[in-house]
mmCIF file of C-alpha atoms in Angstrom:
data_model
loop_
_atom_site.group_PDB
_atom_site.id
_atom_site.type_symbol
_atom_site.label_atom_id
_atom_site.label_comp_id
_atom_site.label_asym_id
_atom_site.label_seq_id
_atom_site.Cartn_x
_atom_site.Cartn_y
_atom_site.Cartn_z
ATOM 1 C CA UNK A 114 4.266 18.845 63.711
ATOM 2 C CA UNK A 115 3.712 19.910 59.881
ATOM 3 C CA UNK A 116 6.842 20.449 58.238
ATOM 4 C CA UNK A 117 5.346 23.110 56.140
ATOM 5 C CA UNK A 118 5.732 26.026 58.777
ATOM 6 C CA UNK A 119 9.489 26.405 59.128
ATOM 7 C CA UNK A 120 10.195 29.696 60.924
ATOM 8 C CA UNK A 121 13.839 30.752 60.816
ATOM 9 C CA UNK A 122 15.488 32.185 64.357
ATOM 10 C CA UNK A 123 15.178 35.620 65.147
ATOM 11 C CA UNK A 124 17.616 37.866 63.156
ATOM 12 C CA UNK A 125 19.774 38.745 66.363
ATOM 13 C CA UNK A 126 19.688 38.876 63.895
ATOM 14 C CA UNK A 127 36.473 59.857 54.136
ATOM 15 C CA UNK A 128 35.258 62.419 54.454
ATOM 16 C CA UNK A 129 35.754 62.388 58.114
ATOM 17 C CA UNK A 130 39.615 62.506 57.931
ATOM 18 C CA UNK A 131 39.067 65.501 55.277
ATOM 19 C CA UNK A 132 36.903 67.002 58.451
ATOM 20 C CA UNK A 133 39.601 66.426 60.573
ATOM 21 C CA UNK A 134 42.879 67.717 58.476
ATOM 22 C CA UNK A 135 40.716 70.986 57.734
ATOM 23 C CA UNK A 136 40.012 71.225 61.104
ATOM 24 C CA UNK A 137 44.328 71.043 61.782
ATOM 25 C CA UNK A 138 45.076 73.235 58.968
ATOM 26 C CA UNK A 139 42.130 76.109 59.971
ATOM 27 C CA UNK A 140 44.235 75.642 64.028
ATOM 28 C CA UNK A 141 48.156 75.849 62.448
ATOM 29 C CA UNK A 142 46.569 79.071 60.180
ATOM 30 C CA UNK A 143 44.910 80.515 63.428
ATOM 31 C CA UNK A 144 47.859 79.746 65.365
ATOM 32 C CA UNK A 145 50.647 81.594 62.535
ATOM 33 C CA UNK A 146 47.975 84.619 62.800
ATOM 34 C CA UNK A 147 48.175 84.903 66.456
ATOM 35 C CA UNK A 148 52.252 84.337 66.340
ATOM 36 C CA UNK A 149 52.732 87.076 63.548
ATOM 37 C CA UNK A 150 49.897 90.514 64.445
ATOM 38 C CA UNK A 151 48.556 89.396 68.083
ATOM 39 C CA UNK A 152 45.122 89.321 66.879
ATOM 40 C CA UNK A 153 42.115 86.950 67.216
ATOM 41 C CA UNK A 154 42.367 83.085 65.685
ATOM 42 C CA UNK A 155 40.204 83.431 62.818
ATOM 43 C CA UNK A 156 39.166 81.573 59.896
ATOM 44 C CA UNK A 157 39.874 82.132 56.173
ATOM 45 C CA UNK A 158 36.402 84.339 56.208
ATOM 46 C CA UNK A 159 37.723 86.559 58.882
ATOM 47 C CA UNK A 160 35.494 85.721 61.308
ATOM 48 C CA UNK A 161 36.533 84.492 64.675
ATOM 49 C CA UNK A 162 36.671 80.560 64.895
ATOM 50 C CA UNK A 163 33.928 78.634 66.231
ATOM 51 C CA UNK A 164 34.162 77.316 69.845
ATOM 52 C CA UNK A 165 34.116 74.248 70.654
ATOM 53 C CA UNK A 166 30.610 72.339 70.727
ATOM 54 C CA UNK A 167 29.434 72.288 74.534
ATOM 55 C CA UNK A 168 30.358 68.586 76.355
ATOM 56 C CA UNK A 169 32.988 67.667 73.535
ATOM 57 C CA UNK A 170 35.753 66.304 72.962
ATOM 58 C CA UNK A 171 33.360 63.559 74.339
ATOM 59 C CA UNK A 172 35.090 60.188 74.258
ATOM 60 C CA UNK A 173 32.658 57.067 74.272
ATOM 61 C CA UNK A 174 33.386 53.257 75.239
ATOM 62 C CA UNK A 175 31.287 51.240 72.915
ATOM 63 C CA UNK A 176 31.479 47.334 72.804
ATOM 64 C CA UNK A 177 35.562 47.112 72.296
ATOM 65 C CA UNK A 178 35.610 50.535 69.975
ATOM 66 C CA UNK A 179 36.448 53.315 71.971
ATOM 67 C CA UNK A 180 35.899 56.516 70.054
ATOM 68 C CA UNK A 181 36.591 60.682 70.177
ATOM 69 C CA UNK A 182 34.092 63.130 68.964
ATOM 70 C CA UNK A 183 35.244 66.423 68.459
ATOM 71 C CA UNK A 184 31.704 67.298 67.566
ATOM 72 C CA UNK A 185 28.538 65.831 67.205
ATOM 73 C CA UNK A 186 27.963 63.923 64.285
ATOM 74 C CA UNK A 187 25.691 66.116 61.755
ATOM 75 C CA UNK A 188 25.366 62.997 58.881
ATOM 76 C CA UNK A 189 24.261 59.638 60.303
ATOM 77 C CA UNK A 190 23.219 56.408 59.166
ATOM 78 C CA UNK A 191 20.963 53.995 61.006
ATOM 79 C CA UNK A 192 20.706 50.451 59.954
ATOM 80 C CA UNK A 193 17.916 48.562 61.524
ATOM 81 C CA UNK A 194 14.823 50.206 62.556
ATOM 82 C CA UNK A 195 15.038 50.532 66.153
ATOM 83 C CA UNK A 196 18.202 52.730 66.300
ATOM 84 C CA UNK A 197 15.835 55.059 63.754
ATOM 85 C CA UNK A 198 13.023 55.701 66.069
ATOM 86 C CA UNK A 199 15.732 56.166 69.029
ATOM 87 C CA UNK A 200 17.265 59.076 66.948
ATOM 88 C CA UNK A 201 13.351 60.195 66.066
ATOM 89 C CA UNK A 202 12.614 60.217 69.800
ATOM 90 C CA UNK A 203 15.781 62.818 69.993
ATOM 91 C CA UNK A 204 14.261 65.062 67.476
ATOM 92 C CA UNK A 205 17.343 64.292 65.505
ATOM 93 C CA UNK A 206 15.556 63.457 62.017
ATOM 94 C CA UNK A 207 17.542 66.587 60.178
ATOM 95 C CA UNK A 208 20.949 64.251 61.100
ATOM 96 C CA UNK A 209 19.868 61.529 59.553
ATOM 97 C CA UNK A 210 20.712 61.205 55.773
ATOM 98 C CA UNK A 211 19.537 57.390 55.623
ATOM 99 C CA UNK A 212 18.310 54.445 57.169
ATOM 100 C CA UNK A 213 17.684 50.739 56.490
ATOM 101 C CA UNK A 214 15.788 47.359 57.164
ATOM 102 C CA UNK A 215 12.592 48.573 58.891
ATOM 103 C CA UNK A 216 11.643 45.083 61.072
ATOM 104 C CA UNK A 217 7.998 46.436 61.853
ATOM 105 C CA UNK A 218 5.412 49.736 61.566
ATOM 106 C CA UNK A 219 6.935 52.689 62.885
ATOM 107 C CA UNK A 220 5.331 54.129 66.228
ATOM 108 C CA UNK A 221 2.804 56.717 65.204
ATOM 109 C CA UNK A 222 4.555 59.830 66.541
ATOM 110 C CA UNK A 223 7.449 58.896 64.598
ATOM 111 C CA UNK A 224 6.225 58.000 61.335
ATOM 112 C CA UNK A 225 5.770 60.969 59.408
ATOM 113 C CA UNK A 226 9.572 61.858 60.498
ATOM 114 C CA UNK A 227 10.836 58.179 59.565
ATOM 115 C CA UNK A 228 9.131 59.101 55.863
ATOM 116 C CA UNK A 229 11.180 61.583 55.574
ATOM 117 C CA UNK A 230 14.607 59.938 55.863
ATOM 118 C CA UNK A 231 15.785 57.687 52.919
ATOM 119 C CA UNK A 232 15.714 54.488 53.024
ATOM 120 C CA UNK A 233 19.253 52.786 51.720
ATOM 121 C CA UNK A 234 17.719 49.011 51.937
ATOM 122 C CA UNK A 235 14.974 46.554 53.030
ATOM 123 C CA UNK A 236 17.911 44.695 54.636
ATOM 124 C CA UNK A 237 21.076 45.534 55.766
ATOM 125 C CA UNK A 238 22.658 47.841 53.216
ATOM 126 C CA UNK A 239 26.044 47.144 51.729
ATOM 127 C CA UNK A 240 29.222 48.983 52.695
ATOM 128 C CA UNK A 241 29.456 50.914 49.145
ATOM 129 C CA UNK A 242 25.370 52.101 49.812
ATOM 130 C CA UNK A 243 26.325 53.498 52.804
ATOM 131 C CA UNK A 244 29.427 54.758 52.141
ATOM 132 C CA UNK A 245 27.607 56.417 48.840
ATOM 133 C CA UNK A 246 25.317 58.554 51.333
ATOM 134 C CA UNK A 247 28.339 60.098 53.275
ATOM 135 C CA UNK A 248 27.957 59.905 56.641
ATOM 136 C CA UNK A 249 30.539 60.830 59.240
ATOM 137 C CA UNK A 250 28.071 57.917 61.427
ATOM 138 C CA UNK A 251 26.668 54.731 61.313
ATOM 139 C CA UNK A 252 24.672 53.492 64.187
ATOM 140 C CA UNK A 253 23.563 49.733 64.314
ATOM 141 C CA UNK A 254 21.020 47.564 65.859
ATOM 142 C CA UNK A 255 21.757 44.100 65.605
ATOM 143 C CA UNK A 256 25.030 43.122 65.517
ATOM 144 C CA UNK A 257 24.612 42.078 61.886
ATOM 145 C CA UNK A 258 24.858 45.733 60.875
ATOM 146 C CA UNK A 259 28.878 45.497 61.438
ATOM 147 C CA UNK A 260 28.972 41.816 59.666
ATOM 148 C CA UNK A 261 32.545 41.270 58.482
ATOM 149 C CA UNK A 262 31.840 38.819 56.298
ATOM 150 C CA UNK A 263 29.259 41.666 54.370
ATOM 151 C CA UNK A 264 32.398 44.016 53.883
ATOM 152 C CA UNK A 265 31.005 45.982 56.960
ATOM 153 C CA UNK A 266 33.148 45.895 59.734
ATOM 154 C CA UNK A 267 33.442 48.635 62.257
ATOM 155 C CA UNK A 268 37.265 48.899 61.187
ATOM 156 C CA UNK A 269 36.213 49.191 57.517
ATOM 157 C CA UNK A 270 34.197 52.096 58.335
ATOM 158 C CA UNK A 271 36.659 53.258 60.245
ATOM 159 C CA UNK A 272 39.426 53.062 57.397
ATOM 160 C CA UNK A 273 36.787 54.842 55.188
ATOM 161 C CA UNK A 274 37.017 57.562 58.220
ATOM 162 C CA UNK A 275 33.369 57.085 59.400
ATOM 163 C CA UNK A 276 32.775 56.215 63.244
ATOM 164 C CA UNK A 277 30.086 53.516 64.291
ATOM 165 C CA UNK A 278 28.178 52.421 67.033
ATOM 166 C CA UNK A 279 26.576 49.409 68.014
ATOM 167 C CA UNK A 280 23.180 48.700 70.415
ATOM 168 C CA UNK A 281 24.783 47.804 73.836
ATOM 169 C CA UNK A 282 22.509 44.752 73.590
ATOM 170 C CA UNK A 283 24.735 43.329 70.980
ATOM 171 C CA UNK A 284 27.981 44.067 72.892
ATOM 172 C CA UNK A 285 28.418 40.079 74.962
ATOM 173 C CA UNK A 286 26.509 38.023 76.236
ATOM 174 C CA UNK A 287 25.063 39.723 79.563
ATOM 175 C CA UNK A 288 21.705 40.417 81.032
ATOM 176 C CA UNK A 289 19.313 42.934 79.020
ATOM 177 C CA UNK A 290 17.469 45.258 81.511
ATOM 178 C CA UNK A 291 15.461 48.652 81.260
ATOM 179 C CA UNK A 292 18.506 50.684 82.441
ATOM 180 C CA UNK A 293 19.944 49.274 79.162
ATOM 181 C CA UNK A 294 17.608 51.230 77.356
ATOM 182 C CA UNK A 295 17.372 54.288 78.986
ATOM 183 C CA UNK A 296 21.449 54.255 78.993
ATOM 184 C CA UNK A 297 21.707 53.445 75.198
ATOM 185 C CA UNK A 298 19.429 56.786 74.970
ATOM 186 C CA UNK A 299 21.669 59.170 77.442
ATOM 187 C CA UNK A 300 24.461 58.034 75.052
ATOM 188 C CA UNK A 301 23.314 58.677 71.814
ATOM 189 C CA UNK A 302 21.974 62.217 73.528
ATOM 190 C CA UNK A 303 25.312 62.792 74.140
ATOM 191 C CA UNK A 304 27.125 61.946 71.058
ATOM 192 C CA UNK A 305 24.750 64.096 69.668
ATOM 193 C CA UNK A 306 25.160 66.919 71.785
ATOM 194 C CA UNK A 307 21.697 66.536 73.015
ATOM 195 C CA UNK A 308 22.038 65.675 76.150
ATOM 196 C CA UNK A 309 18.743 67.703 77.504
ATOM 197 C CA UNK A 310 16.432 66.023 75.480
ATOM 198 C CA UNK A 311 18.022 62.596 76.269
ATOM 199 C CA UNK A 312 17.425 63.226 79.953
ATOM 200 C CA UNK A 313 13.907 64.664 79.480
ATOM 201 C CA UNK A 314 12.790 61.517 77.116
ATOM 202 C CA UNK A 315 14.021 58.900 79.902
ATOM 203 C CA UNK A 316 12.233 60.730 82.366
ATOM 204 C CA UNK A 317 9.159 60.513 80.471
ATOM 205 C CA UNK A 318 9.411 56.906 79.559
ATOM 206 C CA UNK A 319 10.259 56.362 83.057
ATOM 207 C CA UNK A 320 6.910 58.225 84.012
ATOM 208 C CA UNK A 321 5.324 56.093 81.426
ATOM 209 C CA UNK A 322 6.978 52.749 83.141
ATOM 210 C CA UNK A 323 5.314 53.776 86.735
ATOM 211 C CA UNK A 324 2.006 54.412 85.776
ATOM 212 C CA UNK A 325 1.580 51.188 84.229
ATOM 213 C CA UNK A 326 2.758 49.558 87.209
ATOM 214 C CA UNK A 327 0.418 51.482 89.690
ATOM 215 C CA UNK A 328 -1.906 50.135 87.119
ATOM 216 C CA UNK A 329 -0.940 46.517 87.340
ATOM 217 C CA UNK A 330 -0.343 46.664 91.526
ATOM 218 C CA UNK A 331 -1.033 43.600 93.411
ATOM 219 C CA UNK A 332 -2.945 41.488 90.488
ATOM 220 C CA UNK A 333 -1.540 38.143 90.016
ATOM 221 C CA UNK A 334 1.397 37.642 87.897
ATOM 222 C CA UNK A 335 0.122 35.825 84.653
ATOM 223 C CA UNK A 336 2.479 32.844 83.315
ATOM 224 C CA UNK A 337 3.382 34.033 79.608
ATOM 225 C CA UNK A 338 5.251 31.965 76.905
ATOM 226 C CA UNK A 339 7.213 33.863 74.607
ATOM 227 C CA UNK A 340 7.017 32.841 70.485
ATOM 228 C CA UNK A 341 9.209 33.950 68.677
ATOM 229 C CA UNK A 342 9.194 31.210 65.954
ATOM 230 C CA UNK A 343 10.157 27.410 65.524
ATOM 231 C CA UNK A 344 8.137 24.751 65.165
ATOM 232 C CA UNK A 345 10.829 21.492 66.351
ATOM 233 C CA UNK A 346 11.147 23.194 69.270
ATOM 234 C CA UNK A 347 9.631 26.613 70.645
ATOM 235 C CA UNK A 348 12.393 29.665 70.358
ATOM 236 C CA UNK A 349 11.751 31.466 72.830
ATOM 237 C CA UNK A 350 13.146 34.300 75.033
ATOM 238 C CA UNK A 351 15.045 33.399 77.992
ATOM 239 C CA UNK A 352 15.507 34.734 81.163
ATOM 240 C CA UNK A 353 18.369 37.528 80.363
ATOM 241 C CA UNK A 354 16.704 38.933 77.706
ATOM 242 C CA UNK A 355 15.018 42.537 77.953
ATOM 243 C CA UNK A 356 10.974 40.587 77.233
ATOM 244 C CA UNK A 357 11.322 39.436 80.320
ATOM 245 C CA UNK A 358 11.397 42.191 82.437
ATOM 246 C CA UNK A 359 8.898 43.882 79.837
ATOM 247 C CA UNK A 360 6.664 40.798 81.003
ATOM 248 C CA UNK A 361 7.406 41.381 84.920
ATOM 249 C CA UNK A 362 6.644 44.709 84.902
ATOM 250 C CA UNK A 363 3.677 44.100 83.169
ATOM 251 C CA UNK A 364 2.533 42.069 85.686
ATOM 252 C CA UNK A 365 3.105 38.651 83.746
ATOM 253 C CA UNK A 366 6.023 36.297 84.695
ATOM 254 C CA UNK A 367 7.812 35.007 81.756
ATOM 255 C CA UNK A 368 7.860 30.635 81.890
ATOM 256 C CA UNK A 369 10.847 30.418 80.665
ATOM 257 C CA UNK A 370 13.073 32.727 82.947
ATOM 258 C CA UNK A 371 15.030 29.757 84.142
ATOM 259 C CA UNK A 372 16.645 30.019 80.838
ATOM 260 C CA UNK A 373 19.843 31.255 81.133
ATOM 261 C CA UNK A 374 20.176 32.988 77.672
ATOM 262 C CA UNK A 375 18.840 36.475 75.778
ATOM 263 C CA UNK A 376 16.843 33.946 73.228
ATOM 264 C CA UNK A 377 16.771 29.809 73.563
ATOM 265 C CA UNK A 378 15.080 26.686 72.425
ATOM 266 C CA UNK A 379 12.731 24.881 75.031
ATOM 267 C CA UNK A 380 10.896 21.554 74.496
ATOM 268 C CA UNK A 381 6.981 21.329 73.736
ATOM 269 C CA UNK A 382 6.906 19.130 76.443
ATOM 270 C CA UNK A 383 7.827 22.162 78.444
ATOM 271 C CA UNK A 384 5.663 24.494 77.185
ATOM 272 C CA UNK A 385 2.864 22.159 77.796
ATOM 273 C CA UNK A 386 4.325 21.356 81.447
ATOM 274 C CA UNK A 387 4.636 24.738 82.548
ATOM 275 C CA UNK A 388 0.998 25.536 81.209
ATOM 276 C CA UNK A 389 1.252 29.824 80.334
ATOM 277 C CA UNK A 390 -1.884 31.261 80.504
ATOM 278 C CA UNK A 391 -1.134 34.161 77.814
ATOM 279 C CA UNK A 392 0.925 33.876 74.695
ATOM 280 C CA UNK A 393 3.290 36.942 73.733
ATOM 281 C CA UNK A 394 3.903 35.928 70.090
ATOM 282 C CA UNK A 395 6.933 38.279 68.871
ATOM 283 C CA UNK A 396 5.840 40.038 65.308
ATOM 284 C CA UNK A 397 8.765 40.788 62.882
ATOM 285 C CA UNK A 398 9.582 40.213 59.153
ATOM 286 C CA UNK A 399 10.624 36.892 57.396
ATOM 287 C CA UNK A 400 9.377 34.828 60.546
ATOM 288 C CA UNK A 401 5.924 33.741 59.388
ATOM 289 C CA UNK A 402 3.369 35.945 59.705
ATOM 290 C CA UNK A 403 1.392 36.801 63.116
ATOM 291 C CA UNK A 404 -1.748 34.465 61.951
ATOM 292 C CA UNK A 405 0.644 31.507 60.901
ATOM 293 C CA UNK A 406 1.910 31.801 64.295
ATOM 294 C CA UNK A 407 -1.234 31.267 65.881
ATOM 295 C CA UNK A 408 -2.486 28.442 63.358
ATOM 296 C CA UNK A 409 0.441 26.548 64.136
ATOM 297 C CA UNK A 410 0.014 26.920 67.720
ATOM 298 C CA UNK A 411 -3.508 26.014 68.055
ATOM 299 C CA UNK A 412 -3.446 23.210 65.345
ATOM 300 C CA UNK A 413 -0.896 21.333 67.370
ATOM 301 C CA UNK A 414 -2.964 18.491 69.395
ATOM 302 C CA UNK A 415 -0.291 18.018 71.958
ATOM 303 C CA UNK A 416 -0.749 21.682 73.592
ATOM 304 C CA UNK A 417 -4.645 21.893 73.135
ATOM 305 C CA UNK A 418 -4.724 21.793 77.302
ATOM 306 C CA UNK A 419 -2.210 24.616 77.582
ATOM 307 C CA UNK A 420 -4.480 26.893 79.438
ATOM 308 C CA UNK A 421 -3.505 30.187 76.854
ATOM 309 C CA UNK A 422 -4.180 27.621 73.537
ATOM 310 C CA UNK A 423 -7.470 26.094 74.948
ATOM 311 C CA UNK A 424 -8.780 29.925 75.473
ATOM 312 C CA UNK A 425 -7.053 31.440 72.721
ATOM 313 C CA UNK A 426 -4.811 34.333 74.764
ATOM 314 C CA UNK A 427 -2.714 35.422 72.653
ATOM 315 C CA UNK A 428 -0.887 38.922 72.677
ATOM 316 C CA UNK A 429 1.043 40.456 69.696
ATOM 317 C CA UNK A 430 4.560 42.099 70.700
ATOM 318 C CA UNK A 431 6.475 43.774 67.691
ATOM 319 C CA UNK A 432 10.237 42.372 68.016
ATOM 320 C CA UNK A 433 11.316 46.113 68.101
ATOM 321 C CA UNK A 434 9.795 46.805 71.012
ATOM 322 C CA UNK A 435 12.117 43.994 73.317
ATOM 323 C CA UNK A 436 15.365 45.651 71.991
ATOM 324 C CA UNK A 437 17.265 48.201 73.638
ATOM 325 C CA UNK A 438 15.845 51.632 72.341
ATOM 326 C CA UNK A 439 12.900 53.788 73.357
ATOM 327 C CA UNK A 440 9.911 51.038 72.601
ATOM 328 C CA UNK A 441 10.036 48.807 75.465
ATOM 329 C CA UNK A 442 8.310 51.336 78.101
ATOM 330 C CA UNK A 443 5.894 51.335 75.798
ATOM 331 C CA UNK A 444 5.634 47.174 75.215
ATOM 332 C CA UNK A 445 4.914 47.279 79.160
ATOM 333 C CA UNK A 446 2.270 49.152 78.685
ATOM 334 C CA UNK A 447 0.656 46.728 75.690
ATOM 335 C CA UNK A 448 1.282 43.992 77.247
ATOM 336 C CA UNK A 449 0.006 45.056 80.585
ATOM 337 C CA UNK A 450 -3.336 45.858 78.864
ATOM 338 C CA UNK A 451 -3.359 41.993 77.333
ATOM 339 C CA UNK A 452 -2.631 40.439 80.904
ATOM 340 C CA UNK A 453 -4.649 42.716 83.298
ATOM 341 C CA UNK A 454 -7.309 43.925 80.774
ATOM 342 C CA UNK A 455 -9.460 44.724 83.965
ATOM 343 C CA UNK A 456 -7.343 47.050 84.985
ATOM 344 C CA UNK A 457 -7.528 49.798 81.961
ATOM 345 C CA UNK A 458 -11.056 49.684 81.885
#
């Protein structure tokens, strides 16, 4: 194989405290007003104190970090993009006062919004950059946004008084389904005291989910080979990762779901054995572009009888939309349309 196409793995890849003491000192000055003239808690204004945000304190369990919210956060971060167009999807764009390392073009309902909220880095921002843009929340994709060895760990924010979350997908090594996604969505709804428009938004995708697989009803399920990148050996995504139920529902059948991992190597010698008939070649930054991909694929002697190679079925899936978040109900439906083109006509 040439040794000029080397594609790196996929990238799986305080002022909070001062919110918090004001918050005390506003209660033991509301609480010395009620003790001394019997009137109303009030603040320093005069006006009666706020009540409490509907559904808070809300306490959330998030891969080891369990955290309180007395309120929704109203200045959040997102690092990586797919955490971005989640929050988007929520209609919480005037929450977010930055965002980093966009992996792929934004969906089209989301752009203009996404435009509109600055962007910190190309990659993963450092902890002073974030920091800088005072947020009371930082919400990661990939577990790399919390790297400890970048000065970003979940307890550093936390010392700085900032609360994080991470993508479920990134908290062990399990299974990645569809649930995952729609879950990941009711809890960010709910952090953000949104709740409503979390429920309404899985219900659509849901909606979305079904009519592509009325669409795709008893057709034959296509064998598809995953590409990520590689070129040694074919990294590829195995049978716990979220692709492959994007490709089942599709109506595909991913050829590597005997792999027992998220993402994995397999042989050429499998590929070529378990002859796919479509390609799904997975389309994010710094991993050789989509056209490379193919080159390399179809220059390679050894798989020009690999029924997908020999008639050049190939189907382009942006990384973003395999990752927990609200793209994948919409990657079934691509990806449906490359398998069963028939059916959409």
């Amino acid at each position: 194989m040439p040794g000029s196409l080397q594609f790196p793995p996929s990238p799986r890849p305080s002022h909070r405290r001062a919110l918090r003491a004001a918050a005390a000192a506003a209660l033991v000055s509301a609480l010395a007003a009620g003790c001394g003239g019997g009137t109303d808690p009030a603040g320093e204004d005069g006006k009666p104190a706020a009540a409490p945000a509907a559904g808070f304190p809300l306490t959330v369990d998030n891969c080891g970090t369990r955290t309180t919210y007395d309120r929704p956060p109203a200045r959040a971060v997102t690092i990586h993009q797919h955490p971005a167009e989640l929050m988007l999807a929520l209609g919480l764009k005037d929450r977010m006062v930055g965002t980093a390392f966009p992996d792929s073009p934004v969906l089209p309902q989301y752009e203009q919004d996404f435009k509109a909220v600055k962007q910190l880095a190309q990659k993963e921002p450092s902890f002073e950059t974030v920091v800088n843009a005072e947020p009371d929340f930082v919400y990661g994709g990939y577990g790399s946004a919390f790297a400890e060895k970048e000065g970003r760990s979940r307890k550093a924010f936390a010392d700085a008084g900032i609360d994080t979350y991470l993508n479920r997908e990134y908290c062990g090594e399990k299974r990645v389904s569809m649930e995952d996604a729609y879950e990941e969505i009711r809890t960010i709804g709910g952090i953000f005291g949104v709740k409503d428009r979390a429920d309404a938004l899985v219900a659509e995708l849901r909606a979305r989910v079904e009519k592509t697989g009325k669409a795709v009803e008893g057709a034959p399920a296509v064998p598809v080979f995953v590409y990520d990148s590689g070129d040694k050996a074919a990294f590829t995504a195995g049978g716990k990762s979220l692709g492959t139920e994007i490709i089942r529902l599709a109506g595909g059948r991913n050829v590597f779901a005997d792999l027992d991992k998220v993402f994995g190597d397999a042989s050429w010698e499998q590929v070529v054995e378990r002859r796919p008939e479509v390609i799904a070649i997975y389309d994010y930054a710094d991993a050789g572009s989509v056209q490379q991909k193919k080159d390399f694929l179809l220059s390679q002697p050894a798989l020009a009888d690999v029924p997908a190679i020999r008639n050049k079925r190939f189907v382009v899936v942006p990384l973003t939309a395999t990752l927990v978040g609200v793209r994948p109900p919409y990657a079934v439906e691509d990806l449906a349309r490359g398998l069963h083109p028939e059916r959409f006509r």
